[in-house]
Coordinates of C-alpha atoms in Angstrom, one line a residue:
Chain A
M1 CA 137.7 80.6 111.3
L2 CA 133.9 80.2 112.0
N3 CA 134.4 82.8 114.7
D4 CA 135.7 85.2 112.1
Y5 CA 132.6 84.6 110.0
F6 CA 130.2 85.5 112.8
S7 CA 132.0 88.2 114.7
S8 CA 132.2 91.8 113.7
G9 CA 135.5 92.2 115.7
K10 CA 134.1 95.3 117.4
N11 CA 135.0 94.3 120.9
K12 CA 138.6 93.5 120.1
E13 CA 141.6 95.7 120.8
P14 CA 142.0 98.3 117.9
L15 CA 145.0 98.0 115.5
K16 CA 147.6 100.7 115.6
P17 CA 146.6 103.5 113.2
K18 CA 148.8 103.9 110.1
S19 CA 151.4 106.6 110.1
K20 CA 151.3 109.4 107.5
D21 CA 154.0 107.7 105.4
E22 CA 151.9 104.5 105.3
L23 CA 148.8 106.2 104.0
P24 CA 147.9 105.4 100.3
H25 CA 148.4 108.9 99.0
S26 CA 151.9 109.1 100.4
L27 CA 152.7 105.7 98.9
L28 CA 151.5 107.0 95.5
G29 CA 153.3 110.3 96.0
I30 CA 150.3 112.6 95.4
S31 CA 148.5 115.1 97.6
Y32 CA 145.8 114.0 100.0
T33 CA 143.0 116.0 98.3
E34 CA 144.0 114.8 94.8
W35 CA 143.9 111.2 96.1
R36 CA 140.6 111.7 97.9
D37 CA 138.7 113.3 95.1
A38 CA 139.9 110.8 92.4
K39 CA 136.7 108.8 92.4
K40 CA 134.1 111.5 93.1
K41 CA 132.5 111.0 89.7
N42 CA 132.6 107.2 89.7
H43 CA 129.0 105.7 89.7
K44 CA 129.7 102.2 88.4
W45 CA 127.8 100.2 90.9
R46 CA 125.1 102.7 91.4
N47 CA 124.3 102.6 87.7
I48 CA 124.3 98.8 87.6
R49 CA 122.1 98.7 90.6
W50 CA 119.6 101.4 89.3
G51 CA 119.4 99.5 86.0
F52 CA 118.6 96.3 87.8
L53 CA 116.1 97.9 90.1
L54 CA 114.2 99.7 87.3
F55 CA 114.3 96.6 85.1
M56 CA 112.8 94.4 87.8
N57 CA 110.1 96.9 88.7
L58 CA 109.3 97.5 85.1
L59 CA 109.1 93.8 84.5
F60 CA 106.2 93.7 87.0
V61 CA 104.4 96.4 85.0
V62 CA 105.1 95.0 81.6
S63 CA 104.2 91.4 82.7
F64 CA 100.7 92.7 83.7
T65 CA 100.2 95.2 80.9
F66 CA 101.1 92.8 78.1
D67 CA 100.0 89.6 79.9
L68 CA 103.5 88.1 79.7
S69 CA 103.3 85.9 82.9
V70 CA 107.0 86.5 83.7
L71 CA 106.8 88.3 87.0
E72 CA 103.2 88.5 88.2
G73 CA 101.8 90.1 91.3
S74 CA 103.6 92.9 93.1
L75 CA 106.3 93.3 95.6
S76 CA 103.8 92.3 98.3
G77 CA 103.6 88.9 96.8
S78 CA 104.5 87.6 93.4
R79 CA 105.1 84.8 91.0
L80 CA 108.3 84.6 89.0
I81 CA 107.7 82.2 86.0
G82 CA 105.3 80.3 88.1
F83 CA 107.4 80.3 91.4
Y84 CA 105.8 82.1 94.3
L85 CA 107.7 84.7 96.2
M86 CA 106.3 86.4 99.4
D87 CA 107.0 89.7 101.0
P88 CA 108.7 88.7 104.3
F89 CA 107.1 91.2 106.7
N90 CA 103.7 90.8 105.1
A91 CA 104.2 87.1 105.7
L92 CA 105.4 87.6 109.3
Q93 CA 102.4 89.7 110.1
L94 CA 100.1 87.1 108.6
L95 CA 101.8 84.3 110.5
A96 CA 101.6 86.3 113.8
I97 CA 97.8 86.9 113.3
S98 CA 96.9 83.5 111.9
S99 CA 98.7 81.6 114.6
T100 CA 96.4 83.3 117.2
T101 CA 93.3 82.7 115.1
G102 CA 94.2 79.2 113.9
Y103 CA 94.1 80.2 110.2
I104 CA 97.7 79.3 109.8
G105 CA 96.8 75.7 108.9
H106 CA 94.9 77.0 105.8
L107 CA 97.8 78.7 104.1
T108 CA 98.8 77.0 100.9
M109 CA 101.9 75.1 100.1
N110 CA 102.7 77.9 97.5
F111 CA 102.8 80.4 100.4
W112 CA 105.4 78.3 102.3
I113 CA 107.5 77.6 99.3
G114 CA 107.4 81.3 98.3
L115 CA 108.4 82.4 101.8
I116 CA 111.3 79.9 102.1
T117 CA 112.5 80.7 98.5
I118 CA 112.7 84.4 99.1
F119 CA 114.5 84.0 102.5
L120 CA 117.0 81.7 100.9
F121 CA 117.5 84.0 97.9
W122 CA 118.2 87.1 100.0
F123 CA 120.1 85.1 102.5
I124 CA 122.6 84.3 99.8
F125 CA 122.5 87.8 98.2
G126 CA 122.9 89.7 101.4
G127 CA 119.7 90.4 103.3
R128 CA 119.1 94.1 102.9
G129 CA 120.4 93.8 99.4
Y130 CA 116.6 93.7 98.7
C131 CA 116.4 97.3 99.8
S132 CA 118.9 98.8 97.4
W133 CA 118.6 96.4 94.5
M134 CA 114.8 95.8 94.4
C135 CA 112.8 98.4 96.5
P136 CA 111.3 101.2 94.4
Y137 CA 110.9 103.4 97.4
H138 CA 114.7 103.1 98.0
F139 CA 115.2 104.6 94.5
L140 CA 112.8 107.5 95.1
S141 CA 114.4 108.0 98.5
E142 CA 117.9 108.3 97.0
L143 CA 116.6 111.1 94.8
A144 CA 115.1 112.9 97.9
E145 CA 118.5 112.4 99.6
K146 CA 120.2 114.4 96.8
V147 CA 117.8 117.3 97.6
H148 CA 118.5 116.9 101.3
L149 CA 122.3 116.9 100.8
Y150 CA 122.1 120.0 98.6
L151 CA 120.1 121.8 101.3
V152 CA 122.5 120.8 104.0
K153 CA 125.4 121.9 101.9
K154 CA 123.7 125.3 101.3
K155 CA 123.1 125.5 105.1
K156 CA 119.3 125.8 104.6
I157 CA 118.7 122.9 106.9
R158 CA 120.5 121.1 109.7
E159 CA 121.2 117.4 109.6
R160 CA 118.9 115.4 112.1
T161 CA 119.7 111.9 113.1
Y162 CA 117.9 109.5 115.5
N163 CA 118.9 106.4 117.3
I164 CA 119.2 103.4 115.0
G165 CA 117.4 101.2 117.6
L166 CA 114.1 102.9 116.5
K167 CA 113.7 100.3 113.8
L168 CA 113.4 97.6 116.3
V169 CA 110.7 99.5 118.1
F170 CA 108.8 99.7 114.7
F171 CA 109.5 96.1 113.9
I172 CA 108.1 94.8 117.1
G173 CA 105.4 97.5 117.2
F174 CA 104.0 96.7 113.8
L175 CA 103.9 93.0 114.6
L176 CA 102.1 93.6 117.8
L177 CA 99.6 96.0 116.0
A178 CA 98.9 93.3 113.5
V179 CA 98.0 90.8 116.2
L180 CA 96.0 93.3 118.3
T181 CA 93.9 94.7 115.4
R182 CA 93.8 91.6 113.3
N183 CA 94.8 93.6 110.3
L184 CA 97.9 93.9 108.2
V185 CA 98.3 97.5 109.5
F186 CA 101.8 98.0 108.1
E187 CA 100.7 97.0 104.6
D188 CA 98.5 100.1 104.4
L189 CA 101.5 102.3 105.3
N190 CA 104.1 100.2 103.4
M191 CA 106.1 102.4 100.9
V192 CA 107.3 99.4 99.0
G193 CA 103.8 98.0 98.5
I194 CA 102.1 101.3 97.7
V195 CA 104.7 102.4 95.1
S196 CA 104.9 98.9 93.6
K197 CA 101.2 98.5 93.3
A198 CA 100.7 102.1 92.1
M199 CA 103.1 101.3 89.2
I200 CA 101.4 98.0 88.3
Y201 CA 97.7 98.6 89.1
G202 CA 97.4 102.4 88.8
P203 CA 97.9 105.2 91.3
S204 CA 96.1 105.5 94.6
L205 CA 95.5 108.3 97.1
L206 CA 98.1 106.6 99.4
L207 CA 100.8 108.0 97.1
L208 CA 100.3 111.2 99.0
W209 CA 101.6 109.4 102.1
V210 CA 104.7 108.4 100.1
L211 CA 105.1 112.0 98.9
A212 CA 104.8 113.3 102.4
M213 CA 107.6 110.9 103.6
L214 CA 109.8 111.9 100.7
L215 CA 109.4 115.6 101.6
F216 CA 110.1 114.8 105.2
E217 CA 113.3 113.0 104.1
A218 CA 114.3 115.9 101.8
F219 CA 113.7 118.6 104.3
V220 CA 114.1 117.1 107.8
S221 CA 115.8 113.8 108.3
R222 CA 117.9 112.0 105.7
R223 CA 116.6 108.6 104.6
F224 CA 114.3 108.5 107.6
W225 CA 112.0 105.7 106.4
C226 CA 114.8 103.3 105.3
R227 CA 117.0 104.0 108.3
Y228 CA 114.6 104.1 111.2
V229 CA 111.2 102.7 110.3
C230 CA 110.8 100.1 107.5
P231 CA 110.3 96.7 109.2
I232 CA 110.8 95.0 105.8
G233 CA 114.4 96.3 105.9
T234 CA 114.7 95.1 109.5
T235 CA 113.5 91.6 108.6
W236 CA 116.1 91.5 105.8
S237 CA 118.8 92.8 108.2
F238 CA 118.2 89.8 110.4
V239 CA 118.5 87.5 107.4
G240 CA 121.6 89.4 106.3
K241 CA 123.4 88.8 109.6
L242 CA 124.9 85.6 108.2
S243 CA 124.8 86.3 104.5
P244 CA 127.9 85.3 102.5
V245 CA 127.7 88.3 100.1
A246 CA 128.9 91.4 101.9
I247 CA 131.1 94.5 101.5
K248 CA 134.7 93.7 102.5
F249 CA 137.0 96.3 104.1
E250 CA 140.8 96.1 103.8
H251 CA 142.6 98.3 106.4
D252 CA 145.9 98.5 104.4
K253 CA 144.2 100.3 101.5
C254 CA 142.3 102.8 103.7
G255 CA 143.3 106.4 103.9
Y256 CA 140.9 107.4 106.8
C257 CA 139.1 109.9 104.4
L258 CA 135.6 108.9 105.6
E259 CA 134.1 109.5 102.1
C260 CA 132.3 106.1 102.5
Q261 CA 130.5 107.1 105.6
K262 CA 129.2 110.3 104.0
V263 CA 127.4 108.4 101.2
C264 CA 126.2 105.5 103.4
L265 CA 122.6 104.8 104.4
V266 CA 123.8 103.2 107.6
P267 CA 127.1 104.8 108.5
H268 CA 127.3 103.2 111.9
E269 CA 128.0 99.9 110.1
L270 CA 131.2 101.5 108.7
W271 CA 132.6 102.2 112.2
F272 CA 136.0 100.6 111.4
V273 CA 136.9 103.2 108.7
Q274 CA 137.8 105.8 111.3
R275 CA 141.4 106.3 112.3
G276 CA 142.2 103.9 115.1
K277 CA 138.9 102.0 115.1
A278 CA 139.7 99.0 113.0
T279 CA 140.5 95.9 115.0
Q280 CA 141.4 93.6 112.1
D281 CA 143.1 93.9 108.7
V282 CA 139.8 92.8 107.1
H283 CA 136.3 93.7 108.3
F284 CA 132.9 92.8 106.7
V285 CA 130.2 95.5 106.9
G286 CA 127.4 94.5 109.3
S287 CA 123.8 93.4 108.6
D288 CA 122.2 96.8 108.2
C289 CA 124.2 97.2 105.1
T290 CA 122.1 97.2 101.9
R291 CA 125.0 96.2 99.7
C292 CA 124.2 99.3 97.6
G293 CA 127.8 99.8 96.6
L294 CA 127.9 103.6 97.0
C295 CA 131.0 103.2 99.3
V296 CA 132.6 100.9 96.7
D297 CA 132.1 103.6 94.1
V298 CA 133.5 106.4 96.2
C299 CA 136.4 104.8 98.0
P300 CA 139.6 106.4 96.6
G301 CA 141.9 103.5 97.9
N302 CA 139.6 100.7 96.7
A303 CA 139.6 99.5 100.3
L304 CA 135.9 98.6 100.1
N305 CA 134.6 95.9 97.7
Y306 CA 131.9 93.3 97.1
A307 CA 133.1 90.0 98.4
V308 CA 131.9 86.5 99.4
K309 CA 132.5 85.9 103.1
G310 CA 134.4 82.8 103.9
A311 CA 135.3 82.3 100.2
S312 CA 139.0 82.4 101.0
A313 CA 138.5 79.7 103.7
L314 CA 136.8 77.5 101.2
V315 CA 139.5 77.9 98.6
Chain B
M1 CA 133.9 111.1 127.1
E2 CA 132.5 107.7 126.0
K3 CA 130.1 107.6 129.0
K4 CA 128.7 110.9 128.2
D5 CA 128.1 109.8 124.6
S6 CA 126.2 106.7 125.6
G7 CA 124.1 108.6 128.1
L8 CA 123.1 111.1 125.4
N9 CA 122.4 108.3 123.1
R10 CA 120.1 106.6 125.6
R11 CA 118.1 109.7 126.3
N12 CA 117.9 110.3 122.5
F13 CA 116.6 106.7 122.1
L14 CA 114.0 107.0 124.9
K15 CA 112.7 110.3 123.5
S16 CA 112.4 109.1 119.9
G17 CA 111.3 105.7 121.0
L18 CA 108.4 107.3 122.8
V19 CA 107.4 109.3 119.8
A20 CA 107.6 106.1 117.7
T21 CA 105.4 104.2 120.1
G22 CA 102.9 107.1 120.0
A23 CA 102.9 107.0 116.2
L24 CA 102.4 103.2 116.3
A25 CA 99.6 103.5 118.7
L26 CA 97.9 106.1 116.5
A27 CA 98.3 103.9 113.5
G28 CA 96.8 101.0 115.4
A29 CA 93.9 103.0 116.8
G30 CA 93.3 104.3 113.3
A31 CA 93.2 100.8 111.8
F32 CA 91.0 99.5 114.6
M33 CA 88.5 102.3 114.2
L34 CA 88.5 102.1 110.4
D35 CA 88.0 98.4 110.5
R36 CA 85.1 98.7 113.0
N37 CA 83.4 101.4 111.1
T38 CA 83.7 99.9 107.6
A39 CA 83.5 96.1 108.3
Q40 CA 79.7 96.0 108.3
A41 CA 79.2 98.0 105.1
R42 CA 82.3 96.8 103.3
V43 CA 81.0 93.9 101.2
R44 CA 78.0 95.1 99.3
P45 CA 76.4 94.7 95.8
D46 CA 79.1 96.9 94.1
F47 CA 81.9 95.4 96.2
L48 CA 81.7 91.6 96.0
R49 CA 84.6 89.4 97.1
P50 CA 85.9 87.2 94.3
P51 CA 84.8 83.5 94.2
G52 CA 85.8 81.3 97.1
A53 CA 86.4 84.2 99.5
I54 CA 86.4 83.1 103.1
N55 CA 84.6 85.0 105.8
E56 CA 85.4 88.7 105.9
K57 CA 86.9 88.7 109.4
D58 CA 89.7 86.3 108.3
F59 CA 89.8 87.7 104.8
I60 CA 90.9 91.2 105.9
Y61 CA 94.2 90.0 107.4
G62 CA 94.7 86.8 105.4
C63 CA 94.8 88.8 102.1
I64 CA 98.3 90.1 101.6
K65 CA 97.2 92.4 98.8
C66 CA 99.5 91.0 96.1
G67 CA 97.1 91.2 93.3
L68 CA 97.8 87.8 91.7
C69 CA 94.0 87.2 91.4
V70 CA 93.7 90.5 89.6
Q71 CA 96.4 89.5 87.1
I72 CA 95.1 86.1 86.3
C73 CA 91.4 87.0 85.6
P74 CA 90.9 86.9 81.9
V75 CA 88.0 89.4 81.9
Q76 CA 89.6 91.7 84.5
A77 CA 86.6 91.6 86.7
I78 CA 88.7 91.8 89.9
K79 CA 90.0 95.2 91.0
L80 CA 92.0 96.2 94.1
A81 CA 90.2 98.5 96.5
K82 CA 91.2 102.1 96.6
A83 CA 92.2 104.1 99.7
G84 CA 88.6 105.1 100.4
E85 CA 87.9 101.5 101.6
G86 CA 90.0 102.1 104.7
V87 CA 91.8 99.0 106.0
A88 CA 90.4 97.1 103.0
F89 CA 92.8 99.1 100.7
G90 CA 94.4 96.9 98.2
T91 CA 92.1 93.9 98.7
P92 CA 90.3 92.5 95.7
Y93 CA 86.7 93.1 94.8
I94 CA 84.3 92.7 91.9
N95 CA 81.8 95.3 90.8
P96 CA 79.5 93.2 88.6
R97 CA 77.7 96.2 87.1
I98 CA 81.1 97.2 85.5
Q99 CA 82.6 93.8 84.8
A100 CA 81.1 90.6 86.1
C101 CA 82.8 87.3 86.7
D102 CA 81.7 85.2 83.8
F103 CA 83.6 82.0 84.6
S104 CA 85.3 82.2 81.2
C105 CA 88.6 81.2 82.8
D106 CA 86.9 77.8 83.3
A107 CA 88.7 76.8 86.4
L108 CA 88.4 79.5 89.0
Q109 CA 92.0 80.6 88.4
C110 CA 91.8 83.5 90.8
V111 CA 91.0 81.0 93.6
E112 CA 93.7 78.6 92.5
T113 CA 96.4 81.3 92.4
C114 CA 95.7 82.8 95.8
P115 CA 98.8 81.9 98.0
T116 CA 97.1 82.5 101.4
A117 CA 93.9 80.7 100.6
V118 CA 91.6 83.6 101.5
L119 CA 90.2 82.6 98.1
N120 CA 90.0 78.9 99.2
F121 CA 90.4 76.4 96.4
K122 CA 90.0 73.3 98.6
P123 CA 86.2 72.9 98.3
F124 CA 86.3 73.5 94.6
K125 CA 89.0 70.8 94.1
E126 CA 87.0 68.4 96.2
A127 CA 83.7 69.1 94.3
G128 CA 85.5 68.8 91.0
L129 CA 87.1 65.4 91.8
A130 CA 83.8 64.1 93.3
A131 CA 81.9 65.1 90.2
V132 CA 84.5 63.4 87.9
E133 CA 84.3 60.2 89.9
K134 CA 80.5 60.2 89.9
A135 CA 80.4 60.8 86.1
T136 CA 82.8 58.0 85.4
Q137 CA 80.8 55.6 87.6
E138 CA 77.6 56.5 85.9
A139 CA 79.1 56.1 82.5
G140 CA 80.1 52.5 83.3
A141 CA 81.6 50.9 80.3
D142 CA 81.5 54.2 78.4
F143 CA 83.8 55.9 81.0
A144 CA 86.3 56.8 78.4
K145 CA 83.8 59.1 76.8
V146 CA 83.6 61.3 79.9
N147 CA 85.6 64.5 79.5
P148 CA 86.9 65.0 83.1
F149 CA 87.8 68.7 82.4
E150 CA 84.3 69.6 81.3
V151 CA 82.7 67.7 84.3
Q152 CA 85.1 69.3 86.7
K153 CA 84.7 72.9 85.6
V154 CA 80.9 72.7 85.7
A155 CA 80.9 71.2 89.2
M156 CA 83.4 73.8 90.4
K157 CA 81.6 76.9 89.2
Q158 CA 78.3 75.6 90.5
I159 CA 79.4 75.8 94.1
V160 CA 80.6 79.4 93.9
R161 CA 78.6 81.6 96.4
M162 CA 79.6 85.2 96.0
G163 CA 76.1 86.1 96.9
K164 CA 72.6 85.7 95.5
A165 CA 70.8 87.8 92.9
R166 CA 67.7 89.7 93.8
V167 CA 65.3 91.3 91.3
N168 CA 64.0 94.8 91.8
T169 CA 60.3 94.3 90.7
E170 CA 59.7 98.1 90.5
T171 CA 62.1 98.7 87.7
C172 CA 62.5 95.3 86.0
L173 CA 61.2 95.5 82.4
A174 CA 59.7 91.9 82.5
H175 CA 57.7 92.8 85.6
H176 CA 56.0 95.5 83.5
G177 CA 55.5 93.1 80.6
L178 CA 58.1 95.0 78.5
G179 CA 60.5 93.7 76.0
F180 CA 64.0 94.8 75.0
K181 CA 65.5 95.5 71.6
G182 CA 69.0 96.8 70.9
V183 CA 72.4 96.9 72.6
S184 CA 71.9 96.4 76.3
R185 CA 74.3 98.9 78.0
G186 CA 75.1 101.2 75.0
T187 CA 77.8 100.8 72.4
D188 CA 80.5 102.4 74.6
F189 CA 80.1 99.9 77.5
R190 CA 83.4 98.1 78.0
G191 CA 82.2 94.9 79.8
I192 CA 82.9 91.5 78.3
Y193 CA 81.6 88.0 78.9
R194 CA 81.2 84.6 77.3
A195 CA 77.6 84.1 76.4
P196 CA 76.2 80.6 77.1
E197 CA 75.4 79.9 73.5
S198 CA 78.9 81.1 72.3
A199 CA 81.2 78.5 70.8
D200 CA 84.2 80.8 71.3
A201 CA 86.4 80.1 74.3
S202 CA 87.1 83.7 75.2
A203 CA 84.8 86.5 76.2
S204 CA 83.4 89.1 73.8
P205 CA 82.0 92.6 74.3
L206 CA 78.5 93.0 75.4
A207 CA 78.4 96.2 73.3
E208 CA 78.7 94.1 70.1
K209 CA 75.6 92.1 70.9
Q210 CA 72.1 92.9 69.5
F211 CA 69.1 91.6 71.5
D212 CA 65.5 91.4 70.4
R213 CA 63.2 90.0 73.1
E214 CA 59.4 90.3 73.3
V215 CA 59.6 90.1 77.0
C216 CA 63.0 91.1 78.5
N217 CA 64.8 88.0 79.8
L218 CA 68.5 88.9 79.4
C219 CA 69.3 87.9 83.0
I220 CA 67.9 84.5 82.3
T221 CA 69.4 83.7 78.9
E222 CA 72.8 85.1 79.6
C223 CA 73.3 83.4 83.0
P224 CA 76.4 81.2 82.9
I225 CA 74.9 78.7 85.3
G226 CA 71.5 78.3 83.6
P227 CA 68.2 77.0 84.9
K228 CA 69.6 75.9 88.2
A229 CA 70.2 79.6 89.0
I230 CA 67.5 81.6 87.3
V231 CA 64.3 80.7 85.5
Q232 CA 61.4 82.5 83.8
E233 CA 57.9 82.0 85.4
P234 CA 54.6 83.8 85.4
S235 CA 54.3 86.5 88.1
R236 CA 51.8 85.8 90.8
S237 CA 50.3 89.4 90.7
N238 CA 49.8 89.9 86.9
G239 CA 50.9 86.8 85.1
N240 CA 53.8 88.5 83.3
L241 CA 56.8 86.3 82.6
V242 CA 59.4 87.4 85.1
P243 CA 62.8 86.1 86.3
K244 CA 63.0 84.0 89.4
V245 CA 66.3 83.5 91.2
L246 CA 66.9 80.0 92.6
D247 CA 69.3 78.6 95.2
G248 CA 71.7 77.5 92.5
C249 CA 72.6 81.2 91.9
T250 CA 76.4 81.7 92.3
G251 CA 76.3 85.5 92.6
C252 CA 78.7 85.9 89.7
G253 CA 76.8 89.0 88.6
V254 CA 76.5 88.5 84.8
C255 CA 72.8 89.3 85.1
V256 CA 73.7 92.6 86.8
M257 CA 76.1 93.5 84.0
V258 CA 73.7 92.7 81.2
C259 CA 70.5 94.3 82.7
P260 CA 69.4 97.0 80.3
T261 CA 67.6 99.3 82.7
R262 CA 69.4 102.6 83.5
E263 CA 69.9 101.5 87.2
T264 CA 70.3 97.8 87.3
S265 CA 67.1 95.9 88.1
I266 CA 68.9 93.0 89.5
I267 CA 71.6 93.1 92.2
V268 CA 73.8 90.5 93.9
E269 CA 73.5 90.5 97.7
P270 CA 76.7 89.2 99.2
S271 CA 76.3 86.0 101.1

């Protein structure tokens, strides 16, 4: 049972693919395209998520503007009704530098509490859930993605993808840079921090850097920053490895249409949706998944859903 | 087929990994150069670190740029540095000519709120507790009359050292034996502070205050620290009554904000 919780099942022998008669559209007695396009206009989870994301980010702004003391600070470090919350990669950089300089002993109890709290919170709610449910750059990037997909559809540009391992290079690289230069180098390039602080404290010239990245994502490589660069996302994906909240895949409802991979930020994590790839009747999406719910919205057979890992075992 | 795929993948990874490493090296070199070139001139009279700031070398990485100090300051003296400040982007500073720290929060709240202790509350806490203990001992049987909060807040603000004020004798009105009458910085000046004689707990606009002084002494009378920080004394050269800054100066910059000359005649030199 424990083994099921930790393992992706990727190295097991694949299940036998379903025959045409076993596919959901045949069972319903409708045509494949009719079945596939049934949920094209469904945006339930996306709307809930955008609502939450905008609400939380506006809460920061409103808290400061009207001095409400509800959610103070910014996404680089904040206080929710008095409880401190730290940005994890900011904190990791600081810990890396301060353990070489000895400053680590001066950090306050509030810092440690804030760091542990945020790790526990996002451990429960699915690691990179932070990305799609909280990060304001993710929201902007989703809009740029719409432009990108339109341009690809019109054959104006060609899709460019890179190796997903790049994000590890950036994660380790930015940590090393912090120690070598004794500066929080990433914080000056951090899309989350720049956008969040621009909203709360007023715009800065660094928004041009955000704009440049959005243009790059719109015209060159889809979701480049979130997919390959952002070390905050990478930190959360480590945390999310063992998260109970995840997207659950049920092979018996799948029609191999691949609509989910088309909308996904990290399609490699949905490897089991292709014909003949699934090795188990049930798979959970891996730790790069941001729990954004786009696949849940689009899946015509409802084979993908939010779920709590191990819940059935507990019951 | 599979082998060919993974081979392509590896080559793809090496190529993009190399580009990524190059970009990282560029970012690192940029940050290093920016830091080296701006570290010396960073903290200056119009860019003071908030109270309790530790040395700049540790401050620059210890500050996570969250802005909690900005949010808690009741007079909004603390601002976050703009992109022009290089690697110091997003770190807090005070420009006292625009809005000085007037201690009207009473308990150095920016210092207390800082999660990484680059605004270090420890010495303030110790000084406050020591002062309360001393006051209670001195009061003896009357110890119940001691208001620990009052004692504590005075002791805490007195050990702030954001810098030390220095008077420009060339432009200072008092050095020329001149007085001052009217509103100090014009009626559209937005700075606020709690004047020492004010009974009100919160700060009020400097623009609403009328002064009438035979010899200008605004920096002395408006100082939140008082005679431990700045006093009036006859100048050695011509006997005019002029301000003299003492070692008790905290560098809060209220004198800088209230100085009525076009360019301020008193500045805070960072410590």
